[in-house]
Amino acid sequence: MTRKIPDSTVRRLSHYLRSLEGFQEPGGTVSSEELAARGQTTAAQVRKDLSHFGSFGKRGLGYRVDELRAHLRSILGIDRRWRVALVGAGRIGLALFEYPAFRARGYDCVAIFDPDPEKVGTVRAGLVVHDPSGFEDAVRDLGIELVILAVPEGAAQEMAGRAVEAGVKGILNFAPIRLNVPPLVPVEDVNLVMELEALSFAITQAGHEE
Amino acid sequence: MTRKIPDSTVRRLSHYLRSLEGFQEPGGTVSSEELAARGQTTAAQVRKDLSHFGSFGKRGLGYRVDELRAHLRSILGIDRRWRVALVGAGRIGLALFEYPAFRARGYDCVAIFDPDPEKVGTVRAGLVVHDPSGFEDAVRDLGIELVILAVPEGAAQEMAGRAVEAGVKGILNFAPIRLNVPPLVPVEDVNLVMELEALSFAITQAGHEE
DNA sequence: TGTTGTGAAGTATTTCACAGCC
DNA sequence: GGCTGTGAAATACTTCACAACA
């Protein structure tokens, strides 16, 4: 049904969904104009983004909030729950596991792995930390589909390979390297230092313009 | 000197710099081809990205590693140190403040603010947590230029406004809203749930292709 | 010879503008 | 009358291909 959807569109879809949370009247409607006002786009962009997936609006009226929300959730694949494991029980990963929106958006924390003997056996974010030796069994037994990879740079590629091999379907990677995985397994990279550098760049360049 | 540089280019520059860390021979050289192999691009893209800022290579030879590194650091604005405050002493912000690469890349943690009376006065990441009432004075007295905004959604806009008003030059925003700030103050958004949704989307859509 | 720097060509994404429908 | 859905136009970004040159 769908052709190739740009990454930028996906980010915006996620944003539209979040924007809809402002509207609580059950049968209310939004226009592309209103949706664009929140978010950082134009009405035309909103309509184009949505049009890749169907015709959800009514001409002259706009989009029904509840309907659009359901469509967006279905498009983004969060009209279901996802079973997620955290690999690397450091601060960032645990922060995500304890973040209320994480659960609220459809992601269930089902296991935590860390090789540190100080951490193995302790309880974090409500789960016992396990040694990674049991990782493959857990993926199978718990039906883990997503992995949050928050391990040191040196361990990331190995754990990513093991995850893919075990049948994990997607990886959220916090390590500052490009993981080498088969193209069928999507990887999203989060690189906080890179974001800071983009900031330094923007500030620095602002002085260089003529 | 420079025209408008796409965001994608900036991210890649940051990546090239990181890739150079693999090369330790002082006077060694890299070709655009080698740089492209790490990272996820083509040699032509590498050359084009760099060409926006000058001619750093030697035809027939490639780029001198140490020179290129210095140029990239200068372009990204990290050939200096930045004074950074954390607003919101939650797990994510503290994780970043304690992450070794944060300091190593030129960012100095100089203050932490949080309104929670349980946290005020305690020491986190080596700094005493202060109440946000003293924020403006601290920006002036400590020369704070960057703010890492890791507060709940409801408080983000207010603190962003105060930061801009106080003279902060850039904001790394973890709250899942678009901050309303003057266009001269760059904001980088980090939205972890959005990244997860991009992952769910990619996995879900993989089944829909014909 | 080997590899850069760069216009020109090719794609991808965004914006425009308006017909079509509520 | 108002607002969507969508081709066509405009703009942005990437890739090509080759002259320049160490």
XYZ file of C-alpha atoms (C1' of nucleotides) in Angstrom:
464
model
C 0.000 0.000 0.000
C 2.563 2.569 1.018
C 5.613 3.602 -0.984
C 8.819 4.829 0.601
C 8.000 7.205 3.435
C 10.673 9.736 4.382
C 11.995 9.695 7.875
C 10.988 13.309 8.352
C 7.367 12.345 7.698
C 7.469 9.651 10.361
C 8.782 12.099 12.940
C 6.012 14.488 12.077
C 3.348 11.800 12.338
C 4.566 11.069 15.825
C 4.306 14.760 16.563
C 0.776 15.038 15.224
C -0.280 12.212 17.482
C 1.217 13.966 20.461
C -0.494 17.206 19.480
C -3.854 15.488 19.431
C -3.545 14.871 23.137
C -4.441 18.505 23.639
C -7.919 17.874 22.248
C -10.172 16.037 24.615
C -13.671 16.581 23.186
C -14.571 13.089 21.927
C -16.142 14.030 18.607
C -14.105 17.183 17.964
C -12.281 17.952 14.760
C -8.925 19.489 13.844
C -7.889 21.174 10.650
C -4.505 20.678 9.030
C -3.939 24.326 9.874
C -4.373 23.729 13.606
C -2.223 20.635 13.524
C 0.507 22.566 11.736
C 0.405 25.354 14.316
C 1.504 22.964 17.025
C 4.437 21.136 15.506
C 6.720 23.059 13.234
C 5.133 22.701 9.809
C 2.641 23.908 7.291
C -0.905 22.815 6.675
C 0.061 21.488 3.252
C 2.741 19.347 4.823
C 0.287 17.864 7.295
C -2.140 16.978 4.525
C 0.599 15.507 2.346
C 1.972 13.437 5.219
C -1.421 11.978 6.008
C -2.334 11.440 2.369
C 0.383 8.803 2.052
C -1.710 6.530 4.202
C -5.273 7.300 3.218
C -7.942 9.981 3.241
C -8.728 10.557 6.864
C -10.327 13.972 6.679
C -13.611 15.478 5.544
C -13.404 18.395 3.127
C -14.773 21.527 4.658
C -14.582 19.982 8.123
C -11.125 18.748 8.965
C -10.115 15.553 10.739
C -12.067 13.901 13.528
C -9.735 13.855 16.483
C -10.556 10.381 17.717
C -10.417 8.877 14.251
C -7.168 10.556 13.352
C -5.639 9.438 16.614
C -6.593 5.848 15.880
C -5.202 6.062 12.367
C -1.929 7.560 13.540
C -1.531 4.915 16.206
C -2.129 2.236 13.629
C 0.290 3.778 11.124
C 3.032 4.127 13.730
C 2.459 0.575 14.855
C 1.514 1.478 18.407
C -2.042 0.182 18.311
C -0.562 -2.826 20.084
C 2.003 -3.427 22.807
C 5.711 -4.062 22.271
C 7.912 -6.175 24.493
C 11.190 -4.406 25.139
C 14.430 -5.427 26.790
C 17.065 -3.090 28.131
C 20.638 -4.156 27.477
C 22.952 -2.142 29.686
C 21.520 -1.038 33.028
C 23.054 2.422 33.029
C 21.304 5.651 33.810
C 20.006 6.463 30.373
C 18.386 3.130 29.745
C 16.851 2.992 33.201
C 15.555 6.537 32.797
C 13.722 5.445 29.680
C 12.366 2.302 31.341
C 10.977 4.357 34.206
C 9.606 7.167 32.061
C 5.793 6.991 32.294
C 5.285 7.858 28.621
C 7.251 4.776 27.697
C 4.565 2.467 29.064
C 1.763 4.791 28.085
C 2.816 4.650 24.439
C 2.687 0.894 24.218
C 6.109 -0.295 25.292
C 6.433 -2.894 28.036
C 9.695 -3.402 29.870
C 10.169 -7.134 30.190
C 13.855 -7.696 30.968
C 17.118 -5.990 31.871
C 20.603 -7.300 31.126
C 23.973 -6.107 32.353
C 27.258 -7.966 32.791
C 28.294 -5.991 35.880
C 28.309 -8.470 38.816
C 27.412 -5.596 41.142
C 24.174 -5.094 39.244
C 23.219 -8.680 38.385
C 20.539 -9.861 40.785
C 19.541 -6.395 41.932
C 16.187 -4.855 41.070
C 16.034 -1.841 38.750
C 12.932 -0.267 37.313
C 11.010 -3.128 38.876
C 12.955 -5.907 37.161
C 15.785 -8.169 38.260
C 18.970 -7.483 36.323
C 20.265 -10.558 34.499
C 23.632 -11.463 33.084
C 23.684 -11.256 29.276
C 24.514 -14.947 29.050
C 20.800 -15.619 29.309
C 19.866 -13.101 26.653
C 18.984 -15.425 23.775
C 16.778 -17.617 25.949
C 14.969 -14.569 27.269
C 14.310 -13.236 23.792
C 12.626 -16.491 22.921
C 10.836 -17.107 26.219
C 9.619 -13.560 26.779
C 8.914 -12.703 23.163
C 11.237 -9.709 23.145
C 10.896 -7.690 19.945
C 12.733 -4.470 20.686
C 16.058 -3.881 22.370
C 17.268 -0.692 23.932
C 21.002 -0.935 23.560
C 22.690 1.249 26.156
C 26.057 -0.440 26.575
C 29.574 0.970 26.175
C 30.761 1.495 22.623
C 32.999 -1.568 22.669
C 30.184 -3.969 23.508
C 27.494 -2.524 21.257
C 28.229 -4.334 18.003
C 28.484 -7.720 19.678
C 25.203 -7.322 21.547
C 23.484 -5.975 18.442
C 24.600 -9.028 16.500
C 23.339 -11.336 19.219
C 20.028 -9.496 19.333
C 19.502 -9.816 15.598
C 20.535 -13.435 15.643
C 18.052 -14.101 18.444
C 15.230 -12.616 16.394
C 14.862 -9.120 17.780
C 13.004 -6.892 15.313
C 14.399 -3.446 16.060
C 17.109 -1.692 18.070
C 17.236 1.689 19.761
C 20.961 2.337 19.920
C 22.597 4.755 22.341
C 26.177 3.790 21.478
C 27.951 6.343 19.294
C 28.717 3.903 16.494
C 26.885 2.730 13.400
C 25.731 -0.798 14.054
C 26.266 -3.310 11.335
C 22.992 -5.223 11.107
C 20.969 -6.676 8.244
C 18.840 -4.025 6.511
C 15.624 -5.749 7.547
C 16.276 -4.880 11.174
C 15.723 -1.171 11.723
C 18.055 0.692 14.049
C 17.412 4.146 15.462
C 20.442 5.956 16.796
C 20.346 8.367 19.689
C 23.560 10.302 20.039
C 23.358 12.992 22.651
C 26.820 14.385 22.107
C 25.992 14.790 18.432
C 22.941 16.841 19.395
C 25.109 19.076 21.542
C 27.520 19.497 18.657
C 24.669 20.509 16.379
C 23.874 23.160 18.963
C 27.470 24.418 19.178
C 27.552 24.489 15.403
C 24.380 26.538 15.101
C 25.565 29.029 17.684
C 29.029 29.302 16.187
C 27.858 29.650 12.607
C 25.379 32.354 13.526
C 28.359 34.669 13.849
C 29.768 33.699 10.428
C 26.885 34.697 8.205
C 27.168 37.778 6.102
C 31.452 32.642 4.693
C 29.082 29.694 4.779
C 25.615 29.600 3.269
C 22.790 27.515 4.707
C 24.099 24.146 5.804
C 21.600 21.297 5.994
C 21.082 19.605 9.291
C 22.020 16.267 7.770
C 25.434 17.653 6.879
C 26.064 18.780 10.443
C 25.245 15.337 11.783
C 27.646 13.807 9.313
C 30.434 16.223 10.225
C 30.037 15.150 13.802
C 30.271 11.577 12.640
C 33.408 12.181 10.596
C 35.073 13.673 13.629
C 34.178 10.634 15.681
C 35.498 8.355 12.934
C 38.845 10.120 12.960
C 39.396 8.901 16.496
C 40.221 5.517 14.986
C 43.303 6.961 13.315
C 46.119 7.617 15.732
C 49.183 8.029 13.472
C 49.964 11.729 13.855
C 50.698 12.600 10.246
C 48.422 10.006 8.640
C 45.897 10.717 5.951
C 42.356 9.568 5.183
C 40.558 9.548 1.885
C 36.931 10.515 1.472
C 36.413 6.882 0.550
C 37.693 5.655 3.923
C 35.710 8.257 5.802
C 32.581 7.227 3.955
C 33.118 3.570 4.810
C 32.731 4.312 8.494
C 29.608 6.431 8.741
C 26.795 5.675 6.374
C 27.616 7.719 3.257
C 29.444 8.005 0.012
C 32.818 9.502 -0.771
C 31.167 12.228 -2.847
C 29.006 13.188 0.107
C 32.016 13.481 2.375
C 33.802 15.745 -0.080
C 30.719 17.871 -0.646
C 30.099 18.222 3.083
C 33.651 19.384 3.695
C 33.750 21.625 0.651
C 31.140 23.894 2.215
C 33.756 25.027 4.685
C 36.971 25.081 2.691
C 39.467 22.880 0.856
C 41.015 20.733 3.496
C 42.386 17.911 1.373
C 45.259 17.360 -1.034
C 44.409 15.924 -4.438
C 45.896 12.532 -4.895
C 46.553 12.204 -1.188
C 43.457 12.704 0.884
C 43.019 14.591 4.141
C 45.625 14.839 6.872
C 43.987 13.326 9.920
C 45.229 15.869 12.439
C 44.383 18.830 10.218
C 40.945 17.545 9.364
C 40.229 16.893 13.000
C 41.169 20.457 13.871
C 39.015 21.833 11.068
C 36.016 19.753 12.078
C 36.348 20.811 15.681
C 36.485 24.403 14.617
C 33.496 24.061 12.283
C 31.404 22.358 14.943
C 32.381 25.007 17.444
C 34.059 22.598 19.853
C 37.561 24.015 19.575
C 36.671 25.736 22.838
C 34.810 24.847 26.014
C 31.116 25.458 26.663
C 29.581 26.155 30.037
C 26.457 24.091 30.485
C 23.702 24.038 33.099
C 21.324 21.190 33.735
C 17.762 22.227 34.452
C 15.890 19.281 35.914
C 17.964 16.841 37.947
C 16.286 13.706 36.668
C 17.984 10.575 35.460
C 18.440 11.546 31.832
C 20.055 14.885 32.500
C 22.322 13.473 35.184
C 23.300 10.620 32.892
C 24.453 13.135 30.328
C 26.315 15.205 32.917
C 28.176 12.142 34.106
C 28.892 10.739 30.667
C 32.674 10.992 30.091
C 32.309 11.991 26.425
C 30.359 15.027 27.519
C 33.394 16.590 29.162
C 35.774 15.147 26.627
C 33.950 16.911 23.812
C 34.241 20.347 25.336
C 31.199 20.687 27.564
C 31.633 21.678 31.205
C 28.892 21.075 33.729
C 28.689 24.202 35.851
C 25.326 24.121 37.613
C 22.258 22.002 38.294
C 18.762 23.305 39.039
C 15.700 21.479 40.279
C 12.696 22.728 42.239
C 12.271 19.477 44.192
C 13.035 20.298 47.870
C 14.269 16.739 48.321
C 16.975 17.375 45.751
C 17.898 20.989 46.480
C 21.104 21.065 48.472
C 22.139 17.525 47.640
C 25.135 16.769 45.434
C 24.613 15.197 41.998
C 27.241 14.686 39.347
C 29.600 16.579 41.616
C 27.472 19.716 41.859
C 25.083 21.033 44.491
C 21.503 21.142 43.209
C 20.003 24.634 43.370
C 16.460 25.887 43.319
C 15.559 27.475 39.965
C 14.889 30.799 41.690
C 18.600 31.497 41.402
C 18.782 30.547 37.744
C 19.138 34.002 36.170
C 21.880 35.057 38.560
C 23.770 31.856 37.890
C 23.576 32.322 34.125
C 25.200 35.717 34.532
C 27.705 34.814 37.256
C 28.809 31.494 35.813
C 28.657 32.459 32.148
C 26.238 29.695 31.251
C 25.745 29.441 27.494
C 23.956 26.132 27.041
C 21.068 24.639 28.947
C 20.072 21.018 29.052
C 16.371 21.180 29.679
C 15.172 17.955 31.242
C 12.089 19.046 33.143
C 8.489 17.796 32.916
C 6.518 18.911 29.895
C 4.519 21.467 31.844
C 7.574 23.357 33.063
C 9.618 23.279 29.870
C 8.283 26.359 28.103
C 8.574 28.542 31.157
C 12.162 27.523 31.858
C 13.073 27.881 28.184
C 11.717 31.412 28.196
C 13.671 32.258 31.310
C 16.826 30.776 29.829
C 16.534 32.814 26.652
C 15.726 35.939 28.609
C 18.777 35.374 30.781
C 21.002 35.191 27.713
C 21.489 31.466 27.188
C 22.628 30.765 23.622
C 21.251 27.288 22.972
C 18.979 24.653 24.469
C 19.053 20.868 24.367
C 15.436 19.999 25.029
C 14.237 16.639 26.329
C 10.622 17.684 26.851
C 8.273 16.350 24.166
C 7.044 19.767 23.072
C 8.200 22.339 20.561
C 9.643 25.217 22.510
C 8.657 28.683 21.467
C 11.901 30.666 21.441
C 13.300 33.392 19.199
C 14.857 31.994 16.020
C 18.308 33.208 17.004
C 18.425 30.728 19.868
C 18.891 27.224 18.480
C 17.033 24.360 20.121
C 17.801 20.698 19.575
C 15.049 18.298 20.550
C 15.651 14.822 21.879
C 12.499 12.776 21.983
C 13.124 9.187 22.918
C 9.541 8.034 22.566
C 9.522 9.439 19.047
C 12.582 7.333 18.239
C 10.809 4.254 19.516
C 7.808 5.098 17.394
C 10.024 5.433 14.332
C 11.201 1.921 15.124
C 7.678 0.523 15.513
C 6.757 2.221 12.277
C 9.669 0.729 10.360
C 8.915 -2.747 11.677
C 5.198 -2.466 11.037
C 5.522 -1.025 7.541
C 7.981 -3.730 6.507
C 5.014 -6.054 6.360
C 2.937 -3.673 4.213
C 5.188 -3.369 1.187
C 4.277 -5.103 -1.982
C 48.555 7.900 -10.550
C 45.224 8.829 -7.159
C 42.097 11.670 -4.958
C 40.102 16.183 -4.238
C 36.719 19.974 -5.306
C 32.782 21.167 -7.835
C 29.423 22.344 -11.516
C 25.765 19.764 -13.604
C 22.377 16.018 -13.411
C 19.434 13.420 -10.838
C 16.320 12.499 -6.715
C 13.802 13.576 -2.865
C 11.057 16.585 -0.221
C 8.314 20.608 0.415
C 5.229 24.113 -1.091
C 1.742 25.859 -4.170
C -2.654 26.195 -5.900
C -6.882 24.628 -6.990
C -10.529 21.084 -8.112
C -13.593 18.431 -5.387
C -16.482 17.604 -1.683
C -18.884 18.402 2.900
C -17.874 28.760 2.533
C -14.287 26.029 4.269
C -10.981 22.606 4.185
C -9.134 18.327 2.201
C -6.417 15.687 -1.263
C -3.235 15.967 -4.857
C -0.852 16.863 -9.248
C 2.492 20.312 -10.680
C 6.125 23.699 -9.490
C 9.684 24.924 -6.579
C 13.291 23.957 -3.596
C 16.634 21.121 -1.220
C 19.769 17.482 -1.088
C 22.629 13.788 -3.128
C 25.163 11.632 -6.685
C 27.765 11.841 -10.910
C 31.592 12.671 -13.503
C 35.519 14.950 -14.582
C 39.008 18.787 -14.670
C 42.643 20.100 -11.603
C 46.513 19.068 -9.358
C 49.817 16.953 -5.565
